[in-house]
PDB file of C-alpha atoms and ligand atoms in Angstrom:
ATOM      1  CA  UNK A  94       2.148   2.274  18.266  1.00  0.00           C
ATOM      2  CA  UNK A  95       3.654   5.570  16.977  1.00  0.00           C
ATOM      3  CA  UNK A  96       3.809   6.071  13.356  1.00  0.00           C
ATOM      4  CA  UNK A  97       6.157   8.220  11.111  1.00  0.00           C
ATOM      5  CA  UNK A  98       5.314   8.586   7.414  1.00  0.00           C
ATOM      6  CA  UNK A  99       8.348   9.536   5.208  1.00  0.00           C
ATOM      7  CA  UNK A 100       8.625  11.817   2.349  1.00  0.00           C
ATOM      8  CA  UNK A 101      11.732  11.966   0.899  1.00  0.00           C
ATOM      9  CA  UNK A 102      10.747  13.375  -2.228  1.00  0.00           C
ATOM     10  CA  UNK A 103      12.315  10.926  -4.463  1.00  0.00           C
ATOM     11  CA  UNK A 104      10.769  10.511  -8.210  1.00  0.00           C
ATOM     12  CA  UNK A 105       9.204   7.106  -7.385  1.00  0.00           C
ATOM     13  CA  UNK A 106       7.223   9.214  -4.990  1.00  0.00           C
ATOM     14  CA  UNK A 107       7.839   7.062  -2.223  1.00  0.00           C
ATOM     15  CA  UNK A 108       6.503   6.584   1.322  1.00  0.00           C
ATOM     16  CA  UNK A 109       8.725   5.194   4.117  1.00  0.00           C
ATOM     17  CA  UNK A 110       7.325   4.087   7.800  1.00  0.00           C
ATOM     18  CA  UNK A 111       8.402   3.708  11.357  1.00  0.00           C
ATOM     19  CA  UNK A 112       6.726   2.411  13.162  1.00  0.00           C
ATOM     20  CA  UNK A 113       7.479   2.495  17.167  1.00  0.00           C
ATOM     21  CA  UNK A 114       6.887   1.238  20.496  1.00  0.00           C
ATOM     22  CA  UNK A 115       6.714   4.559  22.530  1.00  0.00           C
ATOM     23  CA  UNK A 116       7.464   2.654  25.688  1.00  0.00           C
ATOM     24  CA  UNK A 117      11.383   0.973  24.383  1.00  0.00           C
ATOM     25  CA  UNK A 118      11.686   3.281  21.486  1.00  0.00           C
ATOM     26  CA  UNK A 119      12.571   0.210  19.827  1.00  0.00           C
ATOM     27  CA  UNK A 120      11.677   0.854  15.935  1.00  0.00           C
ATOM     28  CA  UNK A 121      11.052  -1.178  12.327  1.00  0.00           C
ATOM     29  CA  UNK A 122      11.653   0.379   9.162  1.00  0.00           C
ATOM     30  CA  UNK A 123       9.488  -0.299   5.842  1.00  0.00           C
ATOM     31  CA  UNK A 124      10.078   0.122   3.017  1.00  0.00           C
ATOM     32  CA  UNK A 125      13.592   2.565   3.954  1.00  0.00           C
ATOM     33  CA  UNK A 126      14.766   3.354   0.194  1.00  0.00           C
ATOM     34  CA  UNK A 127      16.155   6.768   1.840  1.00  0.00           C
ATOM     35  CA  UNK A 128      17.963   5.028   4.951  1.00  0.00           C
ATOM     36  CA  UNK A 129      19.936   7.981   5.655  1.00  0.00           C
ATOM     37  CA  UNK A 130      16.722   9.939   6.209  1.00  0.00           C
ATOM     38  CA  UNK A 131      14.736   7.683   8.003  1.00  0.00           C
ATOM     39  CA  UNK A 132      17.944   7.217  10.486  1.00  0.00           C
ATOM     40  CA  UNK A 133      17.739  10.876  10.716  1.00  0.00           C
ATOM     41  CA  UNK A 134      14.255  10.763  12.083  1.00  0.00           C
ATOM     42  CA  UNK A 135      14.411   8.170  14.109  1.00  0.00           C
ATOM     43  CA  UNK A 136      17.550  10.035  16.069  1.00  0.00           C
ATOM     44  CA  UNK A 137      15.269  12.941  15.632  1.00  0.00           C
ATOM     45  CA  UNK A 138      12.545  11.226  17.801  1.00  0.00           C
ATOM     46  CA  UNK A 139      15.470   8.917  20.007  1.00  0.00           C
ATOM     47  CA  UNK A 140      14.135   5.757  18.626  1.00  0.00           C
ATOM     48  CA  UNK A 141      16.198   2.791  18.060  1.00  0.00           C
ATOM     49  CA  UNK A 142      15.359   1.016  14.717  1.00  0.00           C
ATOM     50  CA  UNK A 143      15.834  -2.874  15.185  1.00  0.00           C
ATOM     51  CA  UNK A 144      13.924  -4.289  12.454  1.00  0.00           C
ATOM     52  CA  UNK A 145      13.674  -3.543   8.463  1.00  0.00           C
ATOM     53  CA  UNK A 146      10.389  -4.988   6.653  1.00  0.00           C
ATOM     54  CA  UNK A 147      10.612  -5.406   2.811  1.00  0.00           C
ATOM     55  CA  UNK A 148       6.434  -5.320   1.771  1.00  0.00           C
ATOM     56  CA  UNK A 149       8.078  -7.274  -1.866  1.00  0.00           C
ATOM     57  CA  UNK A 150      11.605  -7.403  -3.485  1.00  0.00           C
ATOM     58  CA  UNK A 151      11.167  -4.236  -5.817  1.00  0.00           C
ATOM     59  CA  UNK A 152      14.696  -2.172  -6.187  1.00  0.00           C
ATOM     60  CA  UNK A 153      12.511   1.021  -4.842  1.00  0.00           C
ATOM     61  CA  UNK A 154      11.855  -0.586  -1.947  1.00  0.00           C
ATOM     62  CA  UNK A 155      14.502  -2.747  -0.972  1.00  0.00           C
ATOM     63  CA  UNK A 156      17.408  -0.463  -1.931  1.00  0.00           C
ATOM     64  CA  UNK A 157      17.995   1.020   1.215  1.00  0.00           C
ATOM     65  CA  UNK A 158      18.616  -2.520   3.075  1.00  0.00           C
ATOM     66  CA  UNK A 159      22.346  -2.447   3.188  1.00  0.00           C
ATOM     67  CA  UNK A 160      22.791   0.998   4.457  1.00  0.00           C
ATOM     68  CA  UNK A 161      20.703   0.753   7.134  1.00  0.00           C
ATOM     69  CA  UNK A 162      21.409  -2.393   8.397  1.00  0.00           C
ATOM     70  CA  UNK A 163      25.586  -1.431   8.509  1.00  0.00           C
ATOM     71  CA  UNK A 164      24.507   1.684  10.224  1.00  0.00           C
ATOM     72  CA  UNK A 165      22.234  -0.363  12.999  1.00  0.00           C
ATOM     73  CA  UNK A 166      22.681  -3.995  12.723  1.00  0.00           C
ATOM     74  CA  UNK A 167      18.637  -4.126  12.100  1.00  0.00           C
ATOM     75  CA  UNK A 168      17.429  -7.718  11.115  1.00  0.00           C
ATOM     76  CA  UNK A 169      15.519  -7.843   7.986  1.00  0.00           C
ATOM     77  CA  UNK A 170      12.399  -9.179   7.655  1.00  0.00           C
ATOM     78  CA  UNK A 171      10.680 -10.168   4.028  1.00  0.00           C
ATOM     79  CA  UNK A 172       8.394 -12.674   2.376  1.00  0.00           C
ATOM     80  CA  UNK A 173      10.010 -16.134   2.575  1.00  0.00           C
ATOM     81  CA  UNK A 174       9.146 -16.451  -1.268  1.00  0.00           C
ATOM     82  CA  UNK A 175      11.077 -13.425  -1.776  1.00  0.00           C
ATOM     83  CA  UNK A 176      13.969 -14.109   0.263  1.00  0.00           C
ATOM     84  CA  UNK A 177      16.572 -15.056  -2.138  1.00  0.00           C
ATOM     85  CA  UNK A 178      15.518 -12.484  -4.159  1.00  0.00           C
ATOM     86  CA  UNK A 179      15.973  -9.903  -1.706  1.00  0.00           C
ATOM     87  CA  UNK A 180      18.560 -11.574  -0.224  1.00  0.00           C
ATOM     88  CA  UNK A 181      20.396 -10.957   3.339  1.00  0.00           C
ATOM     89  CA  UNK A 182      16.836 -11.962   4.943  1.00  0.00           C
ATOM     90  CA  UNK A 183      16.669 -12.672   8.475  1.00  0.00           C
ATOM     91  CA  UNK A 184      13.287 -13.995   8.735  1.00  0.00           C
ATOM     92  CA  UNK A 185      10.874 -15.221   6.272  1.00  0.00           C
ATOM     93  CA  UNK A 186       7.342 -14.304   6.543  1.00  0.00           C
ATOM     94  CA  UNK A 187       4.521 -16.473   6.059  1.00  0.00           C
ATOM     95  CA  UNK A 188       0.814 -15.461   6.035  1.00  0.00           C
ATOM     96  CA  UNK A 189      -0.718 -15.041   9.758  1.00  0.00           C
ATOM     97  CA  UNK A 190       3.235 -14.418  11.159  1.00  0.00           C
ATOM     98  CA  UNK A 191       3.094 -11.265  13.984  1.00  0.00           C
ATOM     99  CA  UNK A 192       5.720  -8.992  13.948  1.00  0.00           C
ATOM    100  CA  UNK A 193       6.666  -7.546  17.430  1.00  0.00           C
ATOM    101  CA  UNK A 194       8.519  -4.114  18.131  1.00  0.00           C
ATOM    102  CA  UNK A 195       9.189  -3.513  21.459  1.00  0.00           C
ATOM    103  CA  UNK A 196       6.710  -4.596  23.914  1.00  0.00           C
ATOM    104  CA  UNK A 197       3.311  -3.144  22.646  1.00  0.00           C
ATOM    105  CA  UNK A 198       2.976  -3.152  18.648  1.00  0.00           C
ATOM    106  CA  UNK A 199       2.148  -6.556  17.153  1.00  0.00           C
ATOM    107  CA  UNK A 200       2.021  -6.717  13.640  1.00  0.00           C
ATOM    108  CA  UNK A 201       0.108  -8.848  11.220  1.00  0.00           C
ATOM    109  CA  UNK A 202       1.418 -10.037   8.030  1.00  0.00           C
ATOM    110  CA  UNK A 203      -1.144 -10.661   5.178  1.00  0.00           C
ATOM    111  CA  UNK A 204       0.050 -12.514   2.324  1.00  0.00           C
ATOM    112  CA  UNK A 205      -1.091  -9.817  -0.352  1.00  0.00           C
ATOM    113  CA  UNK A 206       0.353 -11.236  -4.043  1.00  0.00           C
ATOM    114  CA  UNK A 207      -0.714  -9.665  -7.040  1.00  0.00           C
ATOM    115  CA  UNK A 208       1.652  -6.781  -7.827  1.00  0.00           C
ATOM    116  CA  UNK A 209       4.684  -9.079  -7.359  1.00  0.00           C
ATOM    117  CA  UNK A 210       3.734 -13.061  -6.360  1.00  0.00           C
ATOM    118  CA  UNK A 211       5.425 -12.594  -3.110  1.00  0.00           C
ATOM    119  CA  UNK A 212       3.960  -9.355  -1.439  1.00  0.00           C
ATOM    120  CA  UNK A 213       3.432  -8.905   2.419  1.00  0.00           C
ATOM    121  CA  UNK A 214       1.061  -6.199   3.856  1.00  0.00           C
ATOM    122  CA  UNK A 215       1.062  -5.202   7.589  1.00  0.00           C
ATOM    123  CA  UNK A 216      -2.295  -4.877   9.692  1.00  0.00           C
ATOM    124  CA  UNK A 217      -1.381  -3.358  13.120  1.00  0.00           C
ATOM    125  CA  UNK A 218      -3.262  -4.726  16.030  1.00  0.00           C
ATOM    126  CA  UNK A 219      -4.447  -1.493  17.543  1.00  0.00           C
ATOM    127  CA  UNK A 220      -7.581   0.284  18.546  1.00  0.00           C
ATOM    128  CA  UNK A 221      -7.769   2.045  15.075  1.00  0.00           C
ATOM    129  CA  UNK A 222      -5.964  -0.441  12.535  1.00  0.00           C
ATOM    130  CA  UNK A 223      -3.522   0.379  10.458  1.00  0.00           C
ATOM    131  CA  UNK A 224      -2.770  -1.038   7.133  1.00  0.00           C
ATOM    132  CA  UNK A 225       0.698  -0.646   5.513  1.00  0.00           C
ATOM    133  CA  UNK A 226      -0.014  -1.941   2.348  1.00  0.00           C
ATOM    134  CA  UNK A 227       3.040  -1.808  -0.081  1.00  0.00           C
ATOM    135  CA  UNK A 228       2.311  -1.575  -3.566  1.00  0.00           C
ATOM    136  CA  UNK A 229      -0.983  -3.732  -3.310  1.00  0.00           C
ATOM    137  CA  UNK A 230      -3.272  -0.986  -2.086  1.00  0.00           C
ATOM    138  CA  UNK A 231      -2.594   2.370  -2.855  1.00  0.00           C
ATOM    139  CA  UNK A 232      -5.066   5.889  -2.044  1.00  0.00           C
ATOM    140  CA  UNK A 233      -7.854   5.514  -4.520  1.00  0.00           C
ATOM    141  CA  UNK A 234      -5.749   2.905  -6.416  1.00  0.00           C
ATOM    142  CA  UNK A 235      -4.162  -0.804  -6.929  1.00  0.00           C
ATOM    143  CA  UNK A 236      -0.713  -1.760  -7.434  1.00  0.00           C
ATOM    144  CA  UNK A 237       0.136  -3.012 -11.451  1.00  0.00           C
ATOM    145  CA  UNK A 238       0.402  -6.430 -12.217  1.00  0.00           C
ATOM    146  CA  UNK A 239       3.474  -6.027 -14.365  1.00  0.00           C
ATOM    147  CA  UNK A 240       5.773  -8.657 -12.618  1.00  0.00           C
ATOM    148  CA  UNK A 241       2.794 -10.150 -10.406  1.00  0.00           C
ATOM    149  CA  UNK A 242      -0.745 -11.521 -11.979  1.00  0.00           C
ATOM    150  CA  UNK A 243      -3.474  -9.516 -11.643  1.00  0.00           C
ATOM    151  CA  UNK A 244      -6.076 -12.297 -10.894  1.00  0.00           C
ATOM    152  CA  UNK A 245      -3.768 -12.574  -7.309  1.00  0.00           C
ATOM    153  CA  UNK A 246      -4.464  -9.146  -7.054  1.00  0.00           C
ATOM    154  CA  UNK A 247      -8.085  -9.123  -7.818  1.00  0.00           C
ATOM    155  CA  UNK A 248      -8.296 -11.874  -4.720  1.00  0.00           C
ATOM    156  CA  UNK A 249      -5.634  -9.811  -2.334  1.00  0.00           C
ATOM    157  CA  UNK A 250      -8.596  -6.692  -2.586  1.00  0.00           C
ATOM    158  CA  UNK A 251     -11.732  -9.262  -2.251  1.00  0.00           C
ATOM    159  CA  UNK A 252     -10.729 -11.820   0.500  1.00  0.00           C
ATOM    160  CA  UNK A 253      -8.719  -9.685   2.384  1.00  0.00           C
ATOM    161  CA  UNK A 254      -8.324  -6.015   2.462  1.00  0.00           C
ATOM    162  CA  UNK A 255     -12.144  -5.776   1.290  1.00  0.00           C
ATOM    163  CA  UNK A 256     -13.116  -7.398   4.832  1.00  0.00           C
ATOM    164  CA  UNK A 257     -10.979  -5.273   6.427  1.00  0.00           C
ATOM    165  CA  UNK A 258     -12.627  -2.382   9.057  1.00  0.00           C
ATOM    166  CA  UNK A 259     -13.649   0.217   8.026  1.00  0.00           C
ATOM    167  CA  UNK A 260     -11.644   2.494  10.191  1.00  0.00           C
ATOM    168  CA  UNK A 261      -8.169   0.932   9.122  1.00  0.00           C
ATOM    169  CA  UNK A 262      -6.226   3.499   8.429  1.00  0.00           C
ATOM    170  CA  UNK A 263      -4.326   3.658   4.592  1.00  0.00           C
ATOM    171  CA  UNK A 264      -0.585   3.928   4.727  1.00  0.00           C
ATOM    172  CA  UNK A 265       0.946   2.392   1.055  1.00  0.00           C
ATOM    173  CA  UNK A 266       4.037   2.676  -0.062  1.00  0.00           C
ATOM    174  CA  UNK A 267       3.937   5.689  -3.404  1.00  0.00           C
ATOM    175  CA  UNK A 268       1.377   8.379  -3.227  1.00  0.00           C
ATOM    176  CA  UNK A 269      -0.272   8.431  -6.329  1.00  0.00           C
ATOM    177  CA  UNK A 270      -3.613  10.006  -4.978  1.00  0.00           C
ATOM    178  CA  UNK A 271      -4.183  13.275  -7.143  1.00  0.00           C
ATOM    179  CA  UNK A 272      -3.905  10.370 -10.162  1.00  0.00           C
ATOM    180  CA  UNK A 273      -5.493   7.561  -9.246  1.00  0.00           C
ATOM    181  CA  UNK A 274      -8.570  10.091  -8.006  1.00  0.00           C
ATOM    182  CA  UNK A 275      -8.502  11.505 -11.760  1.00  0.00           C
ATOM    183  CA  UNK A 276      -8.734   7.467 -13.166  1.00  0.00           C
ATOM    184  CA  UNK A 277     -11.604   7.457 -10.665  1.00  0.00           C
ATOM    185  CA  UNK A 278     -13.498  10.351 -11.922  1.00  0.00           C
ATOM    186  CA  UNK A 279     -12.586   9.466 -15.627  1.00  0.00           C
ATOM    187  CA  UNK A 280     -14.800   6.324 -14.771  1.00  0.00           C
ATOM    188  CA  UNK A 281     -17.221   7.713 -12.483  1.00  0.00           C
ATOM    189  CA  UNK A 282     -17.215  11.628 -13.014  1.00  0.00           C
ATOM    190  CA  UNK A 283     -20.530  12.291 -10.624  1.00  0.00           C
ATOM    191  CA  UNK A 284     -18.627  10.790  -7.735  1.00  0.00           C
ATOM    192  CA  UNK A 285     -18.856  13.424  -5.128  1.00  0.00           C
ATOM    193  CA  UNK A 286     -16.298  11.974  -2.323  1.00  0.00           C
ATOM    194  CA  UNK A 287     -13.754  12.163  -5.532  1.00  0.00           C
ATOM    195  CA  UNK A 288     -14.600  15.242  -6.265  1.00  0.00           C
ATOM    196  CA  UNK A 289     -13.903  16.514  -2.462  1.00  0.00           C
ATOM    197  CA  UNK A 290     -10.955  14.484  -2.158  1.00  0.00           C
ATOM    198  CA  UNK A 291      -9.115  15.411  -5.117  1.00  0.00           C
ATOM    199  CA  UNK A 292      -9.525  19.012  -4.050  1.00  0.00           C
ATOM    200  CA  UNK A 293      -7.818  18.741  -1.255  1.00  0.00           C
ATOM    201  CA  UNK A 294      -5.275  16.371  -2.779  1.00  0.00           C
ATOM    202  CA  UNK A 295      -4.017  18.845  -5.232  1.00  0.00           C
ATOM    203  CA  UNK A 296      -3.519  21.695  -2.190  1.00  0.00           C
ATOM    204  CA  UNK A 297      -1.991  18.659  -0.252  1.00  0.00           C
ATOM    205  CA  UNK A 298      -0.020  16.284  -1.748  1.00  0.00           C
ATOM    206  CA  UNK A 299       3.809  14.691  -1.226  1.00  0.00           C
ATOM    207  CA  UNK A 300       4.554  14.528   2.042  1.00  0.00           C
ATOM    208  CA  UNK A 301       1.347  16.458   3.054  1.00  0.00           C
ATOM    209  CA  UNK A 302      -0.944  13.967   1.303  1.00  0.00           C
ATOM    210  CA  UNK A 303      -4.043  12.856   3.483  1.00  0.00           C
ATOM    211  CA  UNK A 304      -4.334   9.448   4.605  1.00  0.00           C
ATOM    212  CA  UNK A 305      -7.588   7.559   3.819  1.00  0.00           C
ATOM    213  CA  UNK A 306      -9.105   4.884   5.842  1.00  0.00           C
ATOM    214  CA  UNK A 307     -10.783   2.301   4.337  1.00  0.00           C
ATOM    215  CA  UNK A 308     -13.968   3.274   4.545  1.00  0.00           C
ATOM    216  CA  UNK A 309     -13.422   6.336   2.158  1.00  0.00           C
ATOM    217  CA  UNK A 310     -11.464   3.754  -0.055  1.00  0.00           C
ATOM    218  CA  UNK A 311     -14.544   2.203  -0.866  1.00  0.00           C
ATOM    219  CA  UNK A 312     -16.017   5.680  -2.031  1.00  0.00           C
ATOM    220  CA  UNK A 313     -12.935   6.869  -3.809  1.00  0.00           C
ATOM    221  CA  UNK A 314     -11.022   3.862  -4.993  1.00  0.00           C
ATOM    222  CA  UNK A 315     -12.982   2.221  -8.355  1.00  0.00           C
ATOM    223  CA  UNK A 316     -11.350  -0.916  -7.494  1.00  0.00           C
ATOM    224  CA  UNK A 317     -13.308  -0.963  -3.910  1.00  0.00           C
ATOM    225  CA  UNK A 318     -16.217   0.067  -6.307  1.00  0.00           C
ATOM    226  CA  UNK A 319     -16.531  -2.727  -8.375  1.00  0.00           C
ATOM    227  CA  UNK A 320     -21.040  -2.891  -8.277  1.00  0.00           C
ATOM    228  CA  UNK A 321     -21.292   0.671  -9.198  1.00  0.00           C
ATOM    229  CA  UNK A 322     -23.413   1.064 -12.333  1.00  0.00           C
ATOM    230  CA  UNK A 323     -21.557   3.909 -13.813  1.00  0.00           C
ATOM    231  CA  UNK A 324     -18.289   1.802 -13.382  1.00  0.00           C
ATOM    232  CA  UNK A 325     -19.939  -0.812 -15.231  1.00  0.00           C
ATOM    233  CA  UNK A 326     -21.629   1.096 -18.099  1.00  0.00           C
ATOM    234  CA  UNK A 327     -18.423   3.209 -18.715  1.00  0.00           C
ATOM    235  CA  UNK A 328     -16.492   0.033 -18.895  1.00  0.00           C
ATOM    236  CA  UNK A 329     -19.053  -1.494 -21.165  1.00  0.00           C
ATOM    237  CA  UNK A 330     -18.330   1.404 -23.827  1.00  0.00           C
ATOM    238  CA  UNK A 331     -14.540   0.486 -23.232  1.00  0.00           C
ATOM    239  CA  UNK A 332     -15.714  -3.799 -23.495  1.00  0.00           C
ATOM    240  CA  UNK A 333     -18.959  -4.649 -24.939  1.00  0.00           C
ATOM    241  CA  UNK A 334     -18.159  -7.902 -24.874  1.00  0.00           C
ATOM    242  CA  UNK A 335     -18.362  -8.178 -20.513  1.00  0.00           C
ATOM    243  CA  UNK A 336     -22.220  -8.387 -21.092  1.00  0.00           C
ATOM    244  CA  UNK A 337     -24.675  -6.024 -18.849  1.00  0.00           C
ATOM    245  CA  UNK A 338     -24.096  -8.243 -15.780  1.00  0.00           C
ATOM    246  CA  UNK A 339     -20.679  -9.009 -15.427  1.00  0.00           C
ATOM    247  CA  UNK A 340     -18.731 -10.216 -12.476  1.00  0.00           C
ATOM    248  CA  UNK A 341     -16.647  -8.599  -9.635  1.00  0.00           C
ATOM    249  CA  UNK A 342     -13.461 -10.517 -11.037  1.00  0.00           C
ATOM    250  CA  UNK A 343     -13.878  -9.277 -14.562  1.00  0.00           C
ATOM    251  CA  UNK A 344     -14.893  -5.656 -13.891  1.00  0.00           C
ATOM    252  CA  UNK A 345     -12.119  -5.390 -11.493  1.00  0.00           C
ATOM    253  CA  UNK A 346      -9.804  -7.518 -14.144  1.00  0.00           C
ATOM    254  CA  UNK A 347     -10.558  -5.062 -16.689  1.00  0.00           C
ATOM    255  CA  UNK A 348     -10.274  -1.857 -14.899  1.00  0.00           C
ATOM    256  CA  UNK A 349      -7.059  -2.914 -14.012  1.00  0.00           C
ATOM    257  CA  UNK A 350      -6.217  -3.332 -17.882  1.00  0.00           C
ATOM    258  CA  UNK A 351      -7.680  -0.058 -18.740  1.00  0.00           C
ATOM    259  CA  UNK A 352      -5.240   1.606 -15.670  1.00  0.00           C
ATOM    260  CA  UNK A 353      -2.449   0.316 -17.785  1.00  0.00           C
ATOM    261  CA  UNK A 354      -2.943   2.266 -20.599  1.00  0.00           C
ATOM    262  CA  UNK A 355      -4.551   5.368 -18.962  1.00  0.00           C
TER     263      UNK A 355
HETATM  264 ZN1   ZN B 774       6.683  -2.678  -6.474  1.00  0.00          ZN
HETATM  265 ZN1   ZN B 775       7.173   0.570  -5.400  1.00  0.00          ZN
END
């Protein structure tokens, strides 16, 4: 499977995917909010993009259906129970569904709610997974709850992208790294792999930003990190009420609330 990250530079600091079959060139789009740029790339690279994938119904991500389907006649593939939402949806994912492009990449779709009820994430079937995560999972972060509920969320990260290898490979759909690493050091501040990364987020970020695997998610990202004593005492000062023992649901519940605010 080739993979193109995006950067079009947009305020909502947006990453868009294609992802390829390098044997039929035949391509799907995530995410494409800049469909005039991710057409441009995938001339670029003589790839033909057949397929659009909507990880939830947010504007930011959705926005660029239209365009790019009149300009390739792509079908559009969503969560079922966002389809009317979204609207125009060719095919309605369930959990479990595989996605095929060409005739190598199979897709996986996880059923991922939290940040919206309806949220889809992609786990590529490949040597070295990757993870296309929408606005579930993001570098060193977790998608807000705003118009989702973030006890879906706090089960998305345990049952699911928790178990996932440790080599998958991070691609979400904002990069909010430099930030979410300073929330991480503003509740763990002796964290070293923070430290290290946020270094060399700040020289590289936008469209040069690293990608994490998961692995150095569950160093970096405070809601992968959920045990950690300093996580807990720091939120203790912030909630005495948790108690000196409290749950993975209710630290992860409540670091969530304090990201809100932050
Ligand atoms: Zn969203
Ligand atoms: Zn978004």
């Amino acid at each position: 499977m080739l993979i193109e990250r995006i950067w079009p530079g947009n305020d909502y600091r947006n990453f868009h995917y294609l992802l390829a079959c390098p044997e039929t060139g035949e391509a799907l789009a995530v995410d494409p909010l800049d469909w005039q740029r991710c057409l441009q790339v995938a001339r670029s690279k003589g790839w033909t993009i057949t397929q659009i994938l909507n990880t939830h119904e947010h504007l930011d991500h959705t926005g660029g259906n239209s365009g790019l389907i009149e300009a390739t006649r792509a079908r559009l593939l969503a969560h079922a129970g966002a389809a009317t939402r979204i609207g125009g949806v060719d095919r309605g994912l369930s959990k479990g569904d595989v996605i095929r492009v060409g005739r190598t990449v199979e897709l996986e779709c996880l059923d991922t709610p939290g940040h919206t009820l309806s949220h889809i994430c992609l786990l590529s079937h490949t040597e070295q997974p990757a993870l296309f995560s929408g606005d579930t999972l993001f570098n060193a972060g977790a998608g807000n709850c705003h118009s989702g509920k973030v006890e879906l969320l706090y089960e998305s990260f345990s049952a699911q992208l928790a178990r996932l290898p440790d080599t998958t490979r991070l691609f979400p759909g904002h990069e909010y790294l430099t930030r979410n690493l300073e929330f991480t050091l503003d509740r763990e501040p002796d964290n070293s792999a923070a430290q290290a990364l946020l270094a060399e987020a700040k020289s590289r970020n936008g469209g040069e930003a690293p990608v994490t695997t998961l692995g150095q998610e569950k160093q970096v990202n405070t809601f992968f990190r959920l045990s950690s004593p300093m996580v807990i005492a720091q939120l203790r000062a912030a909630f005495p009420q948790i108690g000196e023992q409290p749950d993975a649901r209710t630290v992860f519940l409540k670091l969530r609330e304090l990201r809100n605010s932050w």
